[in-house]
XYZ file of C-alpha atoms in Angstrom:
765
model
C -17.272 27.034 -17.174
C -16.109 23.293 -16.370
C -13.194 22.382 -16.778
C -11.513 18.776 -16.658
C -8.163 16.948 -15.298
C -6.773 14.098 -13.640
C -5.100 14.509 -10.611
C -2.716 11.333 -12.310
C -2.577 8.593 -14.246
C -1.123 4.641 -13.354
C 2.572 4.185 -14.595
C 2.558 0.489 -15.543
C 2.040 -0.166 -18.633
C -0.645 -1.980 -20.217
C 0.436 -5.152 -19.796
C 2.963 -4.301 -16.523
C 5.434 -3.665 -19.758
C 7.220 -1.465 -17.055
C 7.683 -4.359 -14.474
C 9.676 -6.444 -16.602
C 12.015 -4.077 -18.152
C 12.340 -2.261 -14.554
C 13.694 -5.610 -12.889
C 16.382 -5.667 -16.102
C 17.811 -2.498 -14.636
C 18.201 -3.439 -11.532
C 21.110 -6.059 -12.669
C 24.072 -3.747 -12.989
C 25.938 -5.930 -15.731
C 26.906 -5.816 -19.339
C 23.193 -5.188 -20.672
C 22.273 -2.954 -18.285
C 22.949 0.387 -20.847
C 20.786 -2.364 -23.225
C 18.177 -2.241 -20.591
C 17.814 1.526 -19.732
C 17.555 2.337 -23.397
C 14.754 -0.052 -23.556
C 13.047 1.508 -20.543
C 13.495 4.629 -22.007
C 11.668 3.807 -24.689
C 8.844 2.592 -23.046
C 8.705 5.485 -20.879
C 7.517 7.025 -24.239
C 5.134 4.396 -24.672
C 3.480 4.689 -21.544
C 3.225 8.211 -21.803
C 1.789 8.616 -25.283
C -1.501 6.083 -24.390
C -1.739 7.911 -21.269
C -1.926 11.333 -23.184
C -3.741 10.338 -25.919
C -6.278 8.390 -23.455
C -7.096 11.790 -21.780
C -7.103 13.945 -25.556
C -9.737 11.108 -26.475
C -11.654 11.301 -23.474
C -11.736 15.560 -24.222
C -9.492 16.033 -20.128
C -8.314 19.659 -20.629
C -4.638 18.806 -19.568
C -2.367 16.187 -20.174
C -0.068 14.908 -17.361
C 3.693 15.916 -16.927
C 5.392 15.047 -13.423
C 2.859 11.984 -12.599
C 5.378 8.970 -14.313
C 8.036 7.471 -12.459
C 10.184 5.187 -13.119
C 10.018 3.612 -9.227
C 8.392 6.042 -6.811
C 7.319 9.752 -7.081
C 9.140 10.967 -3.993
C 12.290 9.806 -5.409
C 12.099 11.582 -8.305
C 11.526 14.654 -6.617
C 14.807 13.759 -4.118
C 16.221 13.479 -7.960
C 14.511 17.092 -9.297
C 15.916 18.972 -6.173
C 19.230 16.709 -5.960
C 18.987 15.557 -2.120
C 19.884 12.382 -2.424
C 21.086 11.282 1.271
C 25.445 11.878 0.871
C 25.751 7.561 1.966
C 25.573 7.134 -0.493
C 28.500 9.334 -1.844
C 26.360 10.176 -5.105
C 28.602 13.309 -7.053
C 27.044 13.282 -10.328
C 23.541 12.477 -11.722
C 25.933 10.655 -15.186
C 24.439 7.166 -14.566
C 20.494 8.928 -13.600
C 18.987 5.655 -13.883
C 22.312 3.626 -12.126
C 21.681 5.923 -9.533
C 18.166 5.833 -9.249
C 17.752 2.389 -8.723
C 21.083 2.342 -6.345
C 18.762 4.610 -3.916
C 16.330 2.140 -4.557
C 17.998 -1.343 -3.680
C 21.228 -0.197 -2.643
C 24.263 -1.405 -2.911
C 26.778 -3.521 -1.513
C 27.856 -0.207 1.213
C 24.358 0.791 2.096
C 21.098 -0.614 3.028
C 17.972 0.994 0.804
C 15.794 3.861 1.319
C 13.120 3.626 3.921
C 9.522 2.443 2.685
C 6.760 3.650 4.332
C 2.677 3.505 3.394
C 1.450 6.095 1.607
C -1.256 7.730 3.526
C -3.652 5.252 4.343
C -2.951 3.881 0.831
C -1.447 0.437 -0.228
C 1.513 1.642 -1.846
C 4.923 2.092 -0.088
C 7.096 5.866 -1.161
C 10.691 5.846 -0.354
C 11.004 8.122 2.520
C 13.391 11.141 2.269
C 16.447 11.380 4.685
C 17.761 15.159 5.778
C 20.860 15.791 7.800
C 22.281 19.671 9.156
C 24.464 19.153 5.994
C 21.407 18.685 3.239
C 21.159 20.716 0.570
C 19.051 21.241 -2.305
C 19.977 21.978 -6.019
C 18.005 21.286 -9.144
C 18.509 19.172 -12.007
C 15.328 19.196 -14.507
C 17.120 17.056 -16.771
C 14.255 14.045 -17.882
C 11.373 17.098 -16.991
C 12.268 19.154 -19.819
C 12.607 16.024 -22.129
C 9.562 14.575 -20.421
C 7.931 18.355 -21.412
C 9.300 18.965 -24.961
C 7.427 15.226 -25.774
C 3.956 16.681 -24.550
C 4.155 19.871 -26.814
C 4.640 17.717 -29.881
C 1.003 16.482 -28.917
C 0.178 20.413 -28.906
C -2.617 20.165 -26.154
C -2.378 22.060 -22.100
C 0.023 20.739 -19.947
C -0.219 20.452 -16.045
C 3.343 19.500 -14.371
C 2.514 17.673 -10.803
C 4.907 17.842 -8.164
C 5.166 16.877 -4.114
C 4.812 19.783 -2.481
C 7.922 21.759 -0.942
C 5.497 20.895 2.719
C 4.826 17.390 2.767
C 8.012 16.664 0.916
C 9.674 18.177 4.182
C 6.913 16.447 6.394
C 7.081 13.225 4.722
C 11.054 12.313 5.325
C 13.445 11.724 8.365
C 16.283 13.120 10.265
C 19.278 10.817 10.294
C 21.365 13.165 12.546
C 21.592 14.213 16.444
C 22.862 17.771 14.467
C 19.357 18.643 12.919
C 16.667 19.705 15.804
C 13.837 20.788 13.294
C 13.516 19.569 9.518
C 11.645 23.333 9.624
C 15.480 24.795 9.796
C 15.853 23.179 5.647
C 12.241 25.253 4.607
C 13.845 28.649 3.229
C 16.266 26.229 0.501
C 14.139 24.154 -0.234
C 11.154 26.762 -1.658
C 14.462 28.262 -3.070
C 14.560 25.361 -5.122
C 11.059 25.089 -5.320
C 11.225 28.330 -6.698
C 13.422 28.124 -9.516
C 12.207 24.941 -10.231
C 8.699 26.256 -10.855
C 10.842 29.606 -12.857
C 12.602 27.267 -14.877
C 9.663 25.211 -16.781
C 6.894 27.882 -16.300
C 7.452 28.939 -19.824
C 6.551 25.745 -21.132
C 3.345 24.503 -18.638
C -0.259 25.917 -18.443
C -0.671 24.817 -15.167
C 0.836 23.420 -11.972
C -0.555 20.796 -9.692
C 1.814 20.432 -6.450
C 0.371 17.523 -4.075
C 0.370 19.112 -0.196
C -1.967 16.015 1.384
C -0.360 16.990 4.290
C -2.311 19.607 4.988
C -5.372 16.674 6.397
C -3.368 15.266 9.144
C -3.032 16.601 12.735
C -0.327 19.921 12.017
C 1.380 22.072 14.521
C 0.644 25.884 14.115
C 4.277 26.314 12.950
C 3.882 24.246 10.220
C 0.150 25.957 9.032
C 1.788 29.104 9.081
C 4.773 27.813 6.879
C 2.210 26.501 4.708
C 0.459 29.877 4.321
C 4.063 31.799 4.020
C 5.428 29.811 1.167
C 1.803 29.750 -0.884
C 1.842 33.932 -0.034
C 4.983 34.370 -2.186
C 4.544 31.156 -4.534
C 1.295 32.395 -5.691
C 1.888 35.924 -5.955
C 4.865 35.129 -8.290
C 2.888 32.560 -10.590
C -1.050 32.837 -11.179
C -0.944 29.288 -12.738
C -1.277 26.793 -9.162
C -3.843 24.356 -8.749
C -2.942 23.488 -4.570
C -4.013 19.718 -4.266
C -5.017 17.385 -1.439
C -6.684 13.933 -1.239
C -7.759 11.049 0.886
C -9.398 13.058 3.535
C -10.944 16.734 4.171
C -8.195 19.274 5.576
C -8.672 20.049 8.707
C -11.606 22.745 8.934
C -9.373 24.543 11.540
C -7.287 25.318 8.781
C -9.028 27.251 6.460
C -7.933 30.186 8.337
C -4.643 29.832 6.828
C -5.487 29.093 3.045
C -6.999 32.576 3.001
C -5.746 35.492 1.640
C -3.346 33.398 -0.317
C -4.202 33.428 -4.885
C -4.214 30.279 -5.833
C -5.181 29.592 -9.915
C -7.369 26.291 -8.193
C -7.675 24.313 -4.891
C -8.211 20.629 -5.745
C -10.667 18.478 -2.760
C -11.318 14.850 -2.625
C -15.118 14.771 -2.647
C -14.946 10.882 -1.722
C -13.899 12.095 1.595
C -14.831 15.786 1.850
C -17.852 15.794 4.181
C -18.142 19.214 4.794
C -17.156 20.994 1.858
C -20.351 23.736 2.432
C -17.742 25.596 4.862
C -15.307 25.617 2.397
C -17.467 27.233 -0.162
C -18.883 29.545 1.948
C -15.449 31.131 3.276
C -15.151 33.878 1.007
C -11.735 34.847 2.410
C -10.178 31.686 0.292
C -9.379 33.218 -3.245
C -9.467 30.790 -6.126
C -10.353 31.282 -9.928
C -11.689 27.434 -10.043
C -12.490 24.678 -7.428
C -11.477 21.166 -8.009
C -14.161 19.057 -7.202
C -12.387 15.136 -6.680
C -15.848 13.572 -6.955
C -14.445 9.967 -8.987
C -12.809 7.821 -7.094
C -9.258 7.255 -7.769
C -8.703 4.436 -4.622
C -11.842 2.403 -5.452
C -13.348 1.076 -8.655
C -16.986 0.815 -8.029
C -18.593 2.822 -10.571
C -19.828 6.735 -9.982
C -23.055 7.620 -9.445
C -23.204 10.332 -12.312
C -26.790 11.804 -11.322
C -25.857 12.506 -7.569
C -22.529 13.977 -9.145
C -24.096 15.769 -11.299
C -26.376 17.569 -8.760
C -23.541 18.120 -6.236
C -21.545 19.834 -9.312
C -24.510 22.105 -10.000
C -24.881 23.144 -6.429
C -21.675 24.432 -6.352
C -22.037 28.168 -7.796
C -18.735 28.062 -8.648
C -16.355 27.894 -12.041
C -15.943 24.044 -11.460
C -12.175 21.519 -12.521
C -14.108 18.191 -12.460
C -11.102 15.318 -11.804
C -10.180 12.094 -10.091
C -10.084 11.848 -5.538
C -6.665 11.300 -5.944
C -4.427 9.412 -8.766
C -5.497 6.489 -10.669
C -2.418 4.639 -9.917
C -4.325 3.041 -6.825
C -6.587 1.347 -9.315
C -6.299 -1.221 -12.382
C -5.665 0.155 -15.783
C -8.042 -1.094 -17.875
C -11.970 -3.580 -16.981
C -11.641 -3.888 -20.731
C -8.799 -6.397 -19.976
C -10.925 -8.080 -17.973
C -13.108 -11.182 -19.843
C -14.831 -13.118 -17.765
C -17.408 -16.208 -18.126
C -19.735 -16.913 -15.301
C -23.010 -15.051 -15.342
C -22.205 -13.812 -11.874
C -18.817 -11.714 -12.364
C -20.436 -10.578 -16.026
C -22.662 -9.002 -13.134
C -20.725 -7.574 -10.632
C -19.105 -6.537 -14.580
C -21.067 -4.078 -14.645
C -20.450 -2.550 -11.508
C -16.956 -2.019 -11.601
C -15.138 1.189 -13.201
C -10.747 0.721 -13.687
C -8.467 3.045 -14.723
C -9.564 4.164 -18.168
C -13.718 3.598 -16.987
C -12.550 6.732 -14.538
C -11.972 8.590 -17.579
C -15.300 7.812 -19.242
C -16.665 9.465 -16.067
C -15.769 12.600 -16.466
C -15.957 12.901 -19.629
C -19.758 11.748 -19.783
C -20.126 14.243 -15.999
C -18.192 17.176 -18.060
C -21.225 16.789 -21.242
C -24.278 16.058 -19.002
C -22.836 19.259 -17.353
C -22.058 21.317 -19.919
C -25.596 19.971 -22.253
C -28.592 21.036 -19.384
C -26.030 24.275 -18.760
C -26.811 25.366 -22.399
C -30.472 23.525 -22.844
C -33.219 24.726 -22.615
C -34.727 21.394 -21.395
C -35.496 21.380 -17.588
C -32.611 18.066 -17.111
C -30.876 16.343 -20.387
C -29.793 12.635 -20.067
C -27.409 10.802 -22.608
C -27.863 6.644 -23.053
C -24.172 6.702 -21.356
C -25.923 8.226 -18.015
C -29.299 6.252 -17.944
C -26.640 3.098 -18.656
C -25.342 4.338 -15.179
C -28.332 5.340 -13.601
C -29.274 1.567 -14.198
C -25.955 -0.584 -12.902
C -25.324 1.843 -10.194
C -29.757 0.629 -8.875
C -29.086 -3.144 -10.284
C -26.110 -3.556 -7.762
C -27.966 -1.727 -4.738
C -30.393 -4.394 -5.067
C -28.684 -7.610 -6.360
C -28.889 -10.681 -4.579
C -25.631 -11.112 -4.897
C -24.577 -8.452 -2.683
C -26.395 -8.942 0.828
C -27.144 -12.656 1.572
C -29.346 -13.214 4.280
C -28.037 -15.802 6.650
C -24.832 -14.379 6.758
C -26.691 -11.096 7.736
C -28.069 -13.176 9.996
C -24.740 -14.640 12.181
C -23.888 -10.800 12.535
C -26.791 -9.873 14.425
C -26.639 -12.706 16.651
C -23.211 -12.120 17.778
C -22.659 -10.593 20.916
C -20.409 -10.104 23.935
C -19.598 -12.995 25.205
C -17.881 -14.340 21.260
C -15.102 -11.682 22.229
C -13.717 -12.921 24.789
C -10.458 -13.061 25.999
C -8.200 -16.401 26.830
C -6.467 -16.577 29.828
C -3.491 -14.406 31.174
C -0.722 -13.901 28.749
C 2.222 -15.362 31.224
C 0.186 -18.195 32.251
C -0.162 -19.149 28.036
C 3.687 -18.392 28.075
C 4.508 -20.948 30.419
C 2.353 -23.345 29.172
C 3.213 -22.800 25.627
C 7.272 -22.876 26.452
C 7.123 -26.271 28.004
C 4.525 -27.606 25.373
C 7.223 -26.747 22.536
C 10.210 -26.875 24.937
C 11.471 -23.274 23.061
C 14.035 -20.738 24.577
C 15.043 -17.575 24.504
C 16.118 -16.199 20.497
C 13.411 -18.681 19.067
C 14.425 -18.586 15.538
C 11.889 -18.741 12.233
C 10.831 -16.984 9.196
C 7.409 -15.497 8.003
C 5.544 -17.732 5.714
C 6.391 -18.043 2.252
C 9.689 -18.973 0.820
C 11.228 -18.343 -2.767
C 8.583 -18.201 -5.850
C 10.088 -19.995 -7.856
C 9.745 -20.430 -12.440
C 9.362 -24.163 -11.659
C 6.265 -22.827 -9.084
C 4.819 -20.174 -11.087
C 4.619 -22.880 -14.050
C 3.262 -25.662 -11.894
C -0.017 -22.922 -11.032
C -0.124 -21.350 -14.226
C -0.288 -25.415 -15.431
C -3.074 -25.884 -12.973
C -4.968 -22.841 -13.700
C -5.028 -23.410 -17.525
C -5.787 -26.446 -17.354
C -2.459 -28.383 -18.880
C -2.217 -30.793 -15.538
C -4.368 -32.521 -13.554
C -5.515 -31.727 -10.136
C -4.222 -34.794 -9.056
C -1.245 -34.159 -11.073
C -0.819 -30.650 -9.380
C -0.755 -31.472 -5.691
C 1.884 -33.903 -6.383
C 4.485 -31.114 -7.551
C 3.670 -29.194 -5.152
C 3.679 -31.618 -2.278
C 7.380 -31.961 -3.594
C 7.895 -28.495 -3.642
C 6.583 -28.399 0.340
C 9.285 -31.399 0.589
C 11.734 -29.361 -0.777
C 11.224 -26.056 1.733
C 11.160 -28.068 4.537
C 14.086 -30.430 4.612
C 16.029 -26.736 3.745
C 14.570 -25.481 6.850
C 15.882 -28.316 8.776
C 19.074 -27.703 6.888
C 19.524 -24.422 8.379
C 18.179 -25.284 11.738
C 15.501 -22.860 12.252
C 13.472 -24.738 15.842
C 10.214 -22.965 13.960
C 9.370 -24.593 10.468
C 6.990 -22.961 7.893
C 5.450 -24.939 4.592
C 6.969 -22.230 2.500
C 3.718 -21.640 0.558
C 4.257 -22.973 -3.077
C 0.453 -23.115 -3.481
C 0.007 -19.195 -3.119
C 0.894 -16.167 -4.712
C -0.612 -13.271 -3.487
C -1.254 -13.795 -0.026
C -4.619 -11.919 0.079
C -6.149 -13.047 -3.906
C -5.231 -16.834 -1.944
C -7.690 -16.670 0.234
C -10.324 -14.669 -1.374
C -10.672 -17.202 -4.044
C -11.667 -19.564 -1.890
C -14.321 -17.510 -0.135
C -17.666 -16.192 -1.606
C -18.177 -12.449 -1.683
C -14.769 -11.950 -3.396
C -14.016 -11.538 -7.180
C -10.673 -12.767 -8.915
C -9.537 -10.262 -11.221
C -7.223 -11.441 -14.376
C -5.566 -8.122 -14.944
C -6.315 -5.387 -12.068
C -2.703 -4.882 -11.276
C -1.504 -1.771 -9.551
C 1.898 -0.977 -7.977
C 2.806 -1.212 -4.856
C 6.038 -0.458 -4.914
C 8.771 -0.462 -7.672
C 8.324 -3.522 -9.919
C 6.040 -5.126 -7.384
C 2.335 -5.370 -7.791
C -0.434 -6.546 -6.730
C -3.744 -7.787 -7.799
C -6.209 -6.563 -5.284
C -9.659 -9.040 -5.066
C -12.572 -6.940 -5.216
C -15.060 -7.691 -1.793
C -18.656 -7.392 -3.533
C -20.845 -9.032 -1.076
C -21.261 -10.637 2.043
C -18.068 -13.169 2.786
C -18.630 -17.345 3.895
C -16.853 -19.890 2.608
C -18.104 -23.731 1.842
C -14.734 -25.234 2.374
C -11.311 -25.049 4.898
C -8.709 -23.064 3.076
C -5.679 -24.430 4.008
C -5.861 -27.587 6.004
C -4.361 -29.811 3.815
C -1.280 -28.989 3.068
C -0.855 -28.053 6.623
C -1.389 -32.205 7.595
C 0.782 -33.021 4.921
C 3.539 -30.231 5.666
C 3.263 -31.378 9.994
C 3.999 -34.613 9.061
C 7.147 -34.467 7.293
C 8.718 -33.379 10.372
C 8.829 -33.776 14.029
C 9.963 -29.638 14.432
C 6.519 -27.399 15.501
C 4.932 -26.390 11.931
C 3.243 -22.675 11.626
C -0.514 -22.730 9.538
C -0.954 -19.857 7.799
C -3.387 -17.672 7.452
C -3.998 -14.168 6.262
C -6.641 -11.586 9.137
C -9.964 -10.111 8.658
C -8.271 -6.423 8.779
C -5.750 -7.071 5.913
C -8.365 -8.585 3.467
C -10.316 -5.782 3.749
C -7.455 -3.062 3.403
C -5.743 -4.974 0.575
C -8.908 -5.394 -1.303
C -11.285 -3.120 -3.135
C -13.842 -2.754 -0.656
C -17.224 -2.571 -0.067
C -18.866 0.262 0.627
C -22.482 -0.126 1.229
C -21.523 -1.547 4.576
C -19.217 -0.495 7.899
C -16.078 -2.144 7.129
C -16.890 -3.312 10.918
C -19.014 -5.858 9.927
C -17.347 -6.588 6.521
C -14.218 -7.644 9.031
C -16.495 -9.406 11.189
C -17.539 -11.503 8.274
C -13.806 -12.645 7.513
C -13.503 -13.368 11.517
C -15.425 -15.868 11.609
C -14.527 -17.866 8.370
C -11.031 -16.894 10.318
C -11.792 -18.814 13.602
C -13.756 -21.656 11.969
C -9.988 -22.301 10.443
C -8.233 -22.124 12.909
C -10.301 -24.854 15.043
C -10.017 -27.334 12.083
C -6.038 -26.423 12.303
C -6.500 -27.255 15.701
C -7.748 -30.556 15.606
C -4.953 -31.935 12.660
C -2.940 -30.943 15.430
C -1.508 -27.844 13.976
C -1.089 -26.097 17.643
C 1.226 -22.502 16.280
C -1.105 -20.370 13.725
C -0.002 -17.190 12.155
C -3.017 -14.765 11.315
C -0.726 -11.992 9.353
C -1.770 -7.834 9.970
C 0.210 -6.100 8.263
C -2.236 -3.613 7.071
C -3.434 -2.941 10.769
C -1.310 -0.073 10.793
C -2.315 1.793 7.650
C -5.970 1.208 7.892
C -6.037 3.542 10.349
C -7.755 6.618 9.992
C -5.598 9.797 9.166
C -6.868 12.055 12.012
C -5.702 10.560 15.480
C -9.182 11.840 17.102
C -10.958 8.480 14.604
C -8.105 6.264 16.285
C -10.229 4.937 19.193
C -13.028 3.841 17.182
C -11.264 2.103 14.698
C -8.930 0.099 16.904
C -12.024 -0.254 19.111
C -13.770 -2.873 16.574
C -10.441 -3.786 14.920
C -9.065 -4.974 17.837
C -12.535 -6.845 18.821
C -12.746 -8.896 14.919
C -9.001 -10.039 15.768
C -10.215 -11.156 19.615
C -13.392 -13.220 17.946
C -11.178 -14.910 15.919
C -9.006 -16.313 18.980
C -12.228 -16.796 21.213
C -11.720 -20.575 22.653
C -8.586 -21.449 21.016
C -6.799 -23.707 23.790
C -4.552 -22.078 25.830
C -2.100 -24.116 24.176
C -1.796 -22.817 20.391
C 0.307 -20.044 19.766
C -0.904 -17.526 18.207
C 1.881 -15.083 16.052
C 0.864 -11.763 14.180
C 2.692 -9.961 11.620
C 3.016 -6.480 11.206
C 4.771 -4.045 9.003
C 7.265 -2.240 10.052
C 5.420 1.815 10.539
C 4.984 4.704 13.054
C 4.269 2.866 16.146
C 4.762 5.346 18.921
C 1.255 6.551 18.607
C -0.677 2.723 19.031
C 1.720 0.549 20.226
C -0.819 0.087 23.236
C -3.750 -0.651 20.545
C -1.476 -3.205 19.419
C -0.875 -4.397 23.015
C -4.734 -5.254 22.946
C -4.526 -7.760 20.093
C -2.894 -10.264 23.085
C -0.840 -12.507 20.948
C 1.507 -14.808 22.229
C 4.141 -13.479 19.418
C 4.531 -10.059 17.538
C 6.929 -9.933 14.283
C 7.168 -6.987 13.278
C 9.481 -5.653 10.578
C 12.493 -3.665 11.707
C 15.427 -3.723 9.496
C 15.592 -0.767 7.658
C 14.970 1.178 10.592
C 18.137 0.208 12.205
C 15.859 -1.211 15.297
C 14.569 2.249 16.554
C 11.372 0.780 17.534
C 12.541 -1.956 19.792
C 12.456 1.464 22.092
C 9.322 1.626 22.197
C 8.463 -2.064 22.546
C 10.552 -2.317 25.410
C 7.471 -2.474 27.414
C 5.635 -5.073 25.467
C 4.712 -7.781 27.774
C 4.136 -10.903 25.315
C 7.059 -12.410 22.893
C 8.538 -10.513 20.286
C 9.705 -11.676 16.464
C 12.326 -9.254 15.000
C 12.861 -8.859 11.933
C 17.039 -8.436 10.989
C 16.783 -9.520 7.610
C 15.410 -6.653 5.132
C 14.145 -8.871 2.442
C 13.559 -6.256 0.108
C 17.037 -6.013 -1.419
C 19.363 -8.536 -2.770
C 21.903 -7.537 0.503
C 22.727 -10.888 2.058
C 22.808 -11.006 5.624
C 26.092 -11.012 7.169
C 26.849 -12.513 10.579
C 28.551 -9.008 11.831
C 25.858 -7.452 10.721
C 22.997 -9.844 12.190
C 25.598 -9.675 15.622
C 25.193 -5.895 15.543
C 21.496 -5.789 15.295
C 20.408 -8.613 17.470
C 23.244 -6.469 20.468
C 20.730 -3.493 19.760
C 17.591 -5.872 20.486
C 18.972 -6.793 23.722
C 19.565 -3.500 25.292
C 15.970 -2.626 25.116
C 14.122 -6.056 25.399
C 13.707 -8.824 27.682
C 15.900 -11.660 26.824
C 13.261 -14.212 27.253
C 11.171 -12.541 24.931
C 13.282 -12.336 21.801
C 12.307 -14.143 18.162
C 14.378 -13.552 15.858
C 13.119 -13.870 11.688
C 13.369 -12.079 8.387
C 11.158 -9.148 8.165
C 8.781 -10.125 5.624
C 8.406 -13.098 3.447
C 11.241 -14.611 1.250
C 8.944 -15.305 -1.515
C 10.631 -12.149 -4.300
C 14.242 -13.714 -3.162
C 16.023 -16.344 -4.979
C 17.363 -19.388 -3.116
C 21.209 -18.156 -3.360
C 20.339 -14.965 -1.631
C 18.594 -16.330 1.571
C 20.715 -19.862 1.983
C 23.857 -17.892 3.459
C 21.190 -14.909 5.192
C 19.096 -17.719 7.002
C 22.429 -20.037 7.729
C 23.416 -16.922 9.738
C 20.695 -15.665 11.470
C 20.042 -19.227 13.131
C 24.472 -19.389 13.180
C 24.046 -15.393 15.713
C 20.610 -16.462 17.665
C 22.741 -19.815 18.663
C 25.566 -17.993 19.536
C 23.170 -15.262 21.563
C 21.204 -18.456 23.105
C 24.667 -19.845 24.532
C 25.463 -17.155 25.928
C 24.777 -16.411 29.853
C 23.122 -13.298 29.207
C 21.193 -11.538 32.406
C 17.560 -12.150 32.590
């Protein structure tokens, strides 16, 4: 017997419908009720389309619980009513308004922190716990969804994040709660009540526990065993799902003896499935095989998958490795004109096509199971074999002279520059900079006017010459604004760029830019990752003309802005036919060429953004050393040969840096800019021994809240209590392109004002 299901589906709508409606609800004005009603209707439309797609592809279950207006963790916070008490929300009468206040903040509260969802490019909102945290049920939304699903008269699967994962991914917010596991008994009771309330109307319960792929202490593993022993003894329809990596082999004993209906494994990342299959003490009716990649966009090798499934002598469920929220919706929206892109399109599979792959795989398996023929193949199966083989042999993938360049790289190409303190003295004299230097991360507001200029140029409405003149006017305006703010180091504002990765990818060979390949990054923020299909190289320079024009507008230093090799790879759909470090080296060679040219035209400060360096980290910490060994080397490759008076910055997004700060030091950049605003500067305590200069992000650009002077002073005081003032730079925590000029004008002026106050104080060094 074979069953098919999906771990989760995209929730953004076919034409990013959700984004447009969602942002109308962020403003709590007279239109809020109208926008809210439309948003709820749109949700029904998206669910209707998602369920129909499953039905049309013979998927056995339709899902409840994988749709979210903003974030699935935030949904769970409301489902079990553990709203942080700082928001002072007493009831859920205004559910959507309260929901968006947690996500976006209000005049009294910072929004909830965001972190990366394991090793994906998605951000989740971090639950907050203290000793007074209580849990209760609020199931009205879920019950409404189930009533709607029943119209389809199909089996219903309810999806919820598991109690241990929910607890583990949260953050303790007071000094009284010493261990979050103290909250587990009451949390388990809430989950038990939730499942009990819904169970009569659903057929399968998918409980996601991806923390089983992490390194866990024995107490957490024992809690896992106890929790699921209880749940599975009362409920016979529980499927426990893990994804993104394989379960640690040593953890398998904690699964033994629990009567699961099914266990889901991510086969894309599961290297030792036989250890699992052969363990007769792990009890389940079905094994769910995540054999269709939910995180990448390459066609599944159906022939290989068929043999894997056929070798497993169990009752099998076929599924995606993880939720399809991490891949674009539908390849049919991509209308490529040139021959090369049409060839590459045949190698690709988006969300809807992955449903078709599950259907094809299920059909082939069933036909071979019941057919008298030794091997049954249909038209779709044969086409898949052809395209998989076509990609392997294509000259578009491997470029001989680029591969030869990689082979010639040796140890001499990975040389550090001179000692940082010597560089620092050279640079301070050269740029005449002191403590509390102010700058921004790169981008400035992407206005409707700027977007229209880019769209008109792309659509051939305006000429290249006209486009460049219009962009120059925008750069001139941005430079003038920064001079008005009195910032120390300026940027050109990036009006010619949309997404930072896509902008560079469209000028580099080996990247494919899609037209509608959108995925959710967080909330209403969607990105369109490029596809790395082959070897990377460049024919022309990337940023020279704009940098040269911008620097000529001011006597103040101006930063050249580049995106680093790790981020270019991580924020793209990357190759699976060669190691990541080879692709990264290819990207480094492109950036090295660019930086040397920027030096020649007088750009002496260059920022190489690497916000993805933490999120590319392997999930298993025993693989950290290997990852950083190649990641840092590819960064050093860019900088070898750079002049000592060229100041190199890098920007990284905030995450848990405690266990990797020593690796970050090895980047040996002159200034490390780091996102810190939402964490109340907690990271400064681990940066106090960092030797190089540090740019602290004190202005949270992910919210409309302005940076007030009192709050800026409060944050800077925390900084100077932990970090040597001689090393401190002050900046927003990220680029400003999602903000409006009215929002940032006051904030940037206040940042500069406060920095000048501290700069002029005679503080001890």
